[in-house]
Amino acid sequence: MADGPVAEVLLRQLAAADGGLDSAELAAKLGVEHQAVVGAVKSLQALGEIIEAELRSTKRWELTAEGEEIAREGSHEARVFRSIPPEGLAQSELMRLPSGKVGFSKAMSNKWIRVDKSAADGPRVFRVVDSVEDEVQRRLQLVQGGQAEKLGEKERSELRKRKLLTEVTLKTYWVSKGSAFSTSISKQETELSPEMISSGSWRDRPFKPYNFLAHGVLPDSGHLHPLLKVRSELRQIFLEMGFTEMPTDNFIESSFWNFDALFQPQQHPARDQHDTFFLRDPAEALQLPMDYVHRVKRTHSQGGYGSQGYKYNWKLEEARKNLLRTHTTSASARALYRLAQKKPFTPAKYFSIDRVFRNETLDATHLAEFHQIEGVVADHGLTLGHLMGVLREFFTKLGITQLRFKPAYNPYTEPSMEVFSYHQGLRKWVEVGNSGIFRPEMLLPMGLPENVSVIAWGLSLERPTMINTASTTSGSWWATR
Amino acid sequence: MPTVSVKRDLLFRALGRTYTDEEFDELCFEFGLELDEITSEKEIISKEQGNEKAEGASDVVLYKIDVPANRYDLLCLEGLVRGLQVFKERIKAPVYKRVTPNGEIQKLIITEETARIRPYAVAAVLRNIKFTKDRYDSFIELQEKLHQNICRKRALVAIGTHDLDTLSGPFTYTAKRPSDIKFKPLNKTKEYTACELMNIYKTDNQLKHYLHIIENKPLFPVIYDSNGVVLSMPPIINGNHSKITVNTRNVFIECTGTDFTKAKIVLDVIVTMFSEYCENPFTVEAAEVVFPNGKSYTFPELAYRKEIVRADLINKKVGIRETPENIAKLLTRMHLKSEVIGDGNQIEIEIPPTRADVIHACDIVEDAAIAYGYNNIQMALPKTYTIANQFPLNKLTELLRYDMAAAGFTEALTFALCSQEDIADKLGLDISATKAVHISNPKTAEFQVARTTLLPGLLKTIAANRKMPLPLKLFEISDIVVKDSSRDVGARNYRHLCAVYYNKNPGFEIIHGLLDRIMQLLNVPPGEKKGGYVIKASEGHL
């Protein structure tokens, strides 16, 4: 466009002009659409300092189509007046004339005509005066001639009300020479080509500046799932802290490993059909480590290892029932059991992040499947203070630094703690995880030495992102009951 | 977590001081409770049934407090107040006593018919008790809370409370044919047989949930007094005759059930909580229960148990350094009266009947830590030095995921549970050939089986996104489940990789190319030679 004919003419005109020129005037002079001139101005502007263009806004009065018609033919009321012969005209006939309806009432209010209702063959209209001045036509012709300012404010609004006049805003440019003015502009290159480099012609060519406001072309890439990206991040954090990944590739678990081995009693509500997915096929676990099972049975029903036990009838068939695991703590139990079989005892740090299942009523914030994160440290002499220390380091790596700990309850940990963090957006403390020290009734039947403590904590995969963003996804770790 | 609803002003009056909401919230946090909601009856009705129904309802402020599931002693206002007052050292924990009456002891005789339906029963008497409207409401509410929690919705234990002055012992707990049981139940005006009642209560929103416990059994449990008056038909409903009112002075409590231990705990909880209002506070009158084998027991047990724990054990487990005397003080604040004994390092702890949750020294350790204040404990890092190892399958998965995305495919995350059709019919297979794992009683068809292939999940994802710009290139690397009798549970996971290309053209060469790329990354050469890979057509279905 900048190299179009209009632009060239504009530049030549500008060279000859004194001070500058108006875009609308130029358009009229050249006989082109104003828009074409505006387009030329804009593209010249993009080239840099060749021209200066100042946006001006002028208001003008213009006749509407109807206004133009009246300026030509006269106002409706004047036409009505002129069509009445000295002997008068039947009103019905008058109304049938083109300007009849509109002109009649105006002519009446101007007192130019009158109606004789008592005439023999229907109401008849007569002239009142001999001649009239068609003021309306005169005023419109003034505006047409570009002399709208000769009319008073009141007269103009009246005509506007009758939809004969409109006020039009005209945006024009006042164009003047820029600091780099020249009447000749050469075409700008958009790209550097190998030929330009080899011939050296790039030295003499002007290049169009890049438009950094437009978007580039996005590369055709694949994407990783956002939740699984968080999983990768958490794996990384655990590995950095020296935690070994536990095998968790078994969605199906027996009630024994999911509940009984964790010292969760058989009549516990979480073992209800409502909360746990039990299996129809395979309905029961085929093998269980029987000597360990006997120790677990005894601990539940009679106590031992320093415990009173729950004192109820523990049933093997209940422990055999297969289910979709409700937490990955069952995998931790298996890992700790394996650790206990290795003598002598060596301290260990384990973690896992995997899918768990809950048979709850589904709604916008509750899913039947979600991911749990679990961390475990087994060593001599671990304390609640150590658990808090590990949690602080873990959450710091997630960007969560303000922590508070609250007493809680889980069937398999004692002491237990809920971990809270301050959510800047919600301006309150929210739960970010659950933790505790595994009970002796769980660890000792496995065969772990008495002075070994196991601290553990867990949360759902959604939680860490919740604090750092404003989202309100749900899912805390062990549903405390 | 069980929630207890208490009137705020009543609570503050009993505590002897007022708190701001923030202060009380803080106190709850320290103690291990959670102030879940501050509301009023009016607000509750308004939320559930609209503003009109709420007109005229009370706007007395209610605190809804979440209580740990194992603390039966905190399930009512009386217990909460007592717990908090002892915690703040404003009162000493009361000592609960069972007393034998001067006159006849109340007797409950169990007949052998109960053995097959609801064998256990315990009983006790609250003598000369003074109820007010609030205390009465609290008494009823506590029974309801216990029913919902430890009693497992009345299946394990059911509680019946009766106006002793309207009855005459000894009482008989037996089981009879439903047609032979006839009485006027609570709040009804005429007598009904048990069969009729089971029908009537089918439409009762509260009671219909308990009918299944005895429905269709040949004999129903029932308790009579010596005049043949029906006290109750557990676990469904009490008789109207012995109904308790605000004016009742002597209460006979019976708990029946299938778990003896829980029945005893439940009885202990009720009497310890409400004996506060007896003329002789914190005393409970004994009752005798005679079992079919002739053995007789006296209830309530109200047993106090002693445990001895070393002070340094507690210090070591928590990570603090308190003197034995201080530790004893901390525990006493948690309702575990303690004193230093022996060589000055041992602490003798008395566990009251209200703390049935304390079954091991670790429970005592936790209480010491709570009284000390969790947030006062100094944090330390374990000195455990370990070298971390990745689970090889997960390590491979991570490497492949990045390369799949680099190849231009987008990762999907789909559900592991699906319908039978998804993995069989829709893929041209018979369900039995899939070796799928089946879930019992799925709520919807979406939870019938665990997936045996990742393909249905990806296809569903594409279907849900088919308006997106083409092509759609999805992948997932995740577990499927199949039956496997060589595993201890009878099933196992396999890690699968699945990729789908969706466009106006099927793009077989694209998927083929992706497979070639994956094999390249895994260092598996193409070809029939050992360790190589080939592609062959499969028999008509996937």
Tab-separated table of C-alpha atoms in Angstrom, chain A residues 220-225 227-229 231-232 235 239 242-254 257 263 267-269 272-274 277-282 284-287 305-312 322 324 334 347-349 355 357 359-362 367-369 371 377-379 382-386 388-390 392-393 404-409 414-418 420 437 439-441 453 480-481, chain B residues 1-2 26 28-34 68-70 152-153 156 259 261-262 305 307 315-319 358-363 365-366 369-370 374-375 377-391 393-395 397-398 401-402 405 408-417 420 436-441 443 447 450-451 473 475-476 478-479 481 483-493 495:
chain	number	residue	atom	x	y	z
A	220	ASP	CA	3.983	-28.907	16.420
A	221	SER	CA	4.759	-30.542	19.763
A	222	GLY	CA	3.160	-33.204	21.907
A	223	HIS	CA	2.305	-32.555	25.568
A	224	LEU	CA	2.561	-34.315	28.872
A	225	HIS	CA	-0.451	-34.529	31.157
A	227	LEU	CA	-1.110	-34.054	36.734
A	228	LEU	CA	1.559	-36.491	35.620
A	229	LYS	CA	4.019	-33.622	35.334
A	231	ARG	CA	3.970	-36.677	39.612
A	232	SER	CA	7.340	-36.446	37.857
A	235	ARG	CA	9.345	-38.372	42.125
A	239	LEU	CA	14.824	-39.155	44.850
A	242	GLY	CA	17.294	-40.313	49.123
A	243	PHE	CA	13.958	-42.188	49.055
A	244	THR	CA	13.748	-45.448	47.093
A	245	GLU	CA	10.708	-46.107	44.946
A	246	MET	CA	8.497	-48.977	46.140
A	247	PRO	CA	6.808	-51.335	43.689
A	248	THR	CA	3.121	-50.459	43.576
A	249	ASP	CA	2.099	-52.132	40.363
A	250	ASN	CA	-0.840	-53.963	41.881
A	251	PHE	CA	-4.217	-52.241	41.953
A	252	ILE	CA	-5.756	-55.408	43.372
A	253	GLU	CA	-4.917	-56.046	47.027
A	254	SER	CA	-6.184	-58.351	49.734
A	257	TRP	CA	-2.467	-56.140	53.342
A	263	PHE	CA	-3.940	-52.844	62.435
A	267	GLN	CA	-15.484	-53.809	61.783
A	268	HIS	CA	-13.959	-50.454	60.836
A	269	PRO	CA	-16.364	-48.371	58.700
A	272	ASP	CA	-17.757	-51.121	54.236
A	273	GLN	CA	-19.068	-51.750	50.756
A	274	HIS	CA	-19.820	-48.035	50.656
A	277	PHE	CA	-14.524	-51.602	45.952
A	278	PHE	CA	-14.596	-55.317	46.745
A	279	LEU	CA	-14.066	-57.878	43.990
A	280	ARG	CA	-16.390	-60.498	42.605
A	281	ASP	CA	-13.625	-62.211	40.670
A	282	PRO	CA	-11.056	-63.009	41.948
A	284	GLU	CA	-10.313	-63.959	47.576
A	285	ALA	CA	-6.562	-63.821	47.898
A	286	LEU	CA	-4.943	-67.150	47.038
A	287	GLN	CA	-1.946	-66.927	49.334
A	305	TYR	CA	3.464	-56.570	71.862
A	306	GLY	CA	2.433	-54.293	74.736
A	307	SER	CA	-1.071	-53.751	73.426
A	308	GLN	CA	-4.545	-54.488	74.761
A	309	GLY	CA	-5.677	-55.278	71.221
A	310	TYR	CA	-9.185	-54.632	69.950
A	311	LYS	CA	-10.693	-57.698	71.615
A	312	TYR	CA	-12.984	-58.951	68.877
A	322	ASN	CA	-9.861	-58.930	47.584
A	324	LEU	CA	-9.147	-52.331	44.804
A	334	ARG	CA	4.516	-55.099	52.028
A	347	PRO	CA	17.479	-48.348	57.776
A	348	ALA	CA	15.414	-47.503	54.729
A	349	LYS	CA	13.540	-44.635	53.087
A	355	ARG	CA	-3.443	-44.828	41.904
A	357	PHE	CA	-9.679	-46.319	44.555
A	359	ASN	CA	-16.246	-46.322	46.229
A	360	GLU	CA	-17.742	-42.978	47.196
A	361	THR	CA	-20.596	-41.052	45.629
A	362	LEU	CA	-19.136	-39.117	42.745
A	367	LEU	CA	-13.480	-39.164	42.022
A	368	ALA	CA	-13.489	-42.904	42.362
A	369	GLU	CA	-9.801	-42.990	41.372
A	371	HIS	CA	-3.315	-40.663	43.060
A	377	VAL	CA	11.413	-43.659	56.864
A	378	ALA	CA	12.378	-46.677	58.962
A	379	ASP	CA	15.279	-46.283	61.374
A	382	LEU	CA	13.045	-41.653	65.079
A	383	THR	CA	10.893	-39.099	66.844
A	384	LEU	CA	7.927	-36.891	66.099
A	385	GLY	CA	10.463	-34.087	65.748
A	386	HIS	CA	12.161	-36.038	62.932
A	388	MET	CA	8.217	-32.781	61.344
A	389	GLY	CA	11.738	-32.118	60.062
A	390	VAL	CA	11.321	-34.406	57.057
A	392	ARG	CA	9.437	-29.372	56.427
A	393	GLU	CA	12.133	-30.302	53.899
A	404	ARG	CA	1.561	-26.128	61.339
A	405	PHE	CA	0.871	-29.512	62.823
A	406	LYS	CA	-2.373	-30.714	64.386
A	407	PRO	CA	-3.170	-33.869	66.382
A	408	ALA	CA	-5.193	-36.329	64.295
A	409	TYR	CA	-6.292	-39.948	64.280
A	414	GLU	CA	0.038	-43.049	66.810
A	415	PRO	CA	1.008	-40.234	67.253
A	416	SER	CA	-0.702	-38.867	64.149
A	417	MET	CA	-0.490	-35.371	62.719
A	418	GLU	CA	-2.350	-33.428	60.102
A	420	PHE	CA	-1.500	-27.510	57.547
A	437	ILE	CA	4.418	-42.903	63.390
A	439	ARG	CA	1.864	-48.306	65.615
A	440	PRO	CA	3.929	-51.097	67.246
A	441	GLU	CA	0.942	-53.415	66.711
A	453	SER	CA	10.436	-46.520	64.442
A	480	THR	CA	-9.660	-40.043	58.942
A	481	ARG	CA	-12.551	-41.843	60.476
B	1	MET	CA	-14.873	-37.728	61.545
B	2	PRO	CA	-17.861	-37.536	63.872
B	26	GLU	CA	-7.106	-22.166	68.202
B	28	CYS	CA	-9.544	-26.886	69.185
B	29	PHE	CA	-6.455	-27.007	66.944
B	30	GLU	CA	-4.200	-27.497	69.997
B	31	PHE	CA	-6.356	-30.251	71.421
B	32	GLY	CA	-6.887	-32.152	68.187
B	33	LEU	CA	-10.441	-31.018	67.487
B	34	GLU	CA	-11.686	-29.017	64.548
B	68	PRO	CA	-11.406	-37.869	66.355
B	69	ALA	CA	-13.197	-41.113	65.556
B	70	ASN	CA	-11.670	-43.008	68.492
B	152	ARG	CA	-21.839	-49.268	63.529
B	153	LYS	CA	-25.388	-48.015	63.000
B	156	LEU	CA	-22.932	-54.015	66.793
B	259	ASP	CA	-19.826	-57.312	70.206
B	261	THR	CA	-16.338	-55.396	74.204
B	262	LYS	CA	-18.092	-52.582	72.390
B	305	ARG	CA	-6.146	-49.656	84.091
B	307	GLU	CA	0.352	-48.773	82.755
B	315	ASN	CA	10.989	-38.124	75.584
B	316	LYS	CA	12.722	-40.245	72.960
B	317	LYS	CA	9.632	-40.989	70.949
B	318	VAL	CA	8.431	-37.391	70.856
B	319	GLY	CA	11.820	-35.710	70.539
B	358	VAL	CA	-5.627	-45.960	74.930
B	359	ILE	CA	-4.502	-49.507	74.256
B	360	HIS	CA	-0.724	-49.189	73.960
B	361	ALA	CA	2.073	-47.042	75.303
B	362	CYS	CA	2.167	-45.245	71.936
B	363	ASP	CA	-1.258	-43.795	72.710
B	365	VAL	CA	3.155	-40.969	73.939
B	366	GLU	CA	0.753	-39.144	71.633
B	369	ALA	CA	3.006	-34.788	72.729
B	370	ILE	CA	-0.414	-33.125	72.389
B	374	TYR	CA	3.044	-30.364	68.565
B	375	ASN	CA	4.179	-26.990	67.277
B	377	ILE	CA	8.509	-29.680	69.332
B	378	GLN	CA	11.855	-28.950	67.764
B	379	MET	CA	12.223	-30.213	64.207
B	380	ALA	CA	15.223	-32.332	63.316
B	381	LEU	CA	16.312	-34.267	60.253
B	382	PRO	CA	16.775	-38.021	60.556
B	383	LYS	CA	20.386	-39.033	60.137
B	384	THR	CA	19.265	-41.928	57.939
B	385	TYR	CA	21.697	-42.178	55.042
B	386	THR	CA	20.295	-44.023	52.067
B	387	ILE	CA	20.992	-44.267	48.368
B	388	ALA	CA	17.763	-43.894	46.426
B	389	ASN	CA	16.759	-46.313	43.700
B	390	GLN	CA	14.075	-45.900	41.104
B	391	PHE	CA	11.621	-48.674	40.401
B	393	LEU	CA	9.436	-49.985	35.390
B	394	ASN	CA	8.705	-46.406	36.459
B	395	LYS	CA	12.111	-45.195	35.310
B	397	THR	CA	7.985	-45.134	31.830
B	398	GLU	CA	9.331	-41.654	32.581
B	401	ARG	CA	6.848	-40.409	28.246
B	402	TYR	CA	9.193	-37.579	27.390
B	405	ALA	CA	5.751	-36.084	23.719
B	408	GLY	CA	4.412	-35.051	18.886
B	409	PHE	CA	1.916	-37.147	20.868
B	410	THR	CA	-0.087	-35.807	23.803
B	411	GLU	CA	-0.412	-37.685	27.068
B	412	ALA	CA	-3.835	-38.701	28.356
B	413	LEU	CA	-4.802	-39.908	31.841
B	414	THR	CA	-7.813	-42.229	31.794
B	415	PHE	CA	-9.746	-44.241	34.357
B	416	ALA	CA	-8.648	-47.720	35.297
B	417	LEU	CA	-12.254	-48.827	35.876
B	420	GLN	CA	-17.526	-54.810	30.557
B	436	ALA	CA	-10.654	-59.285	33.478
B	437	VAL	CA	-11.055	-58.587	37.163
B	438	HIS	CA	-14.700	-58.002	38.119
B	439	ILE	CA	-15.941	-55.672	40.844
B	440	SER	CA	-18.826	-56.764	43.046
B	441	ASN	CA	-21.871	-54.493	43.403
B	443	LYS	CA	-22.827	-48.563	41.570
B	447	PHE	CA	-17.197	-49.557	37.577
B	450	ALA	CA	-10.717	-53.040	35.791
B	451	ARG	CA	-9.403	-52.305	32.291
B	473	LYS	CA	-2.436	-37.792	18.598
B	475	PHE	CA	-0.786	-41.717	24.159
B	476	GLU	CA	-0.899	-43.229	27.602
B	478	SER	CA	-0.179	-46.877	32.432
B	479	ASP	CA	-1.299	-50.079	34.133
B	481	VAL	CA	-5.144	-55.440	35.319
B	483	LYS	CA	-6.291	-62.245	36.603
B	484	ASP	CA	-3.188	-64.263	37.392
B	485	SER	CA	-3.299	-67.251	39.695
B	486	SER	CA	0.463	-67.217	40.147
B	487	ARG	CA	0.170	-64.029	42.221
B	488	ASP	CA	-0.805	-64.049	45.896
B	489	VAL	CA	-3.979	-62.033	45.346
B	490	GLY	CA	-4.856	-63.739	42.068
B	491	ALA	CA	-4.383	-60.735	39.825
B	492	ARG	CA	-1.595	-58.453	38.627
B	493	ASN	CA	-0.891	-55.212	36.775
B	495	ARG	CA	2.384	-51.658	32.240
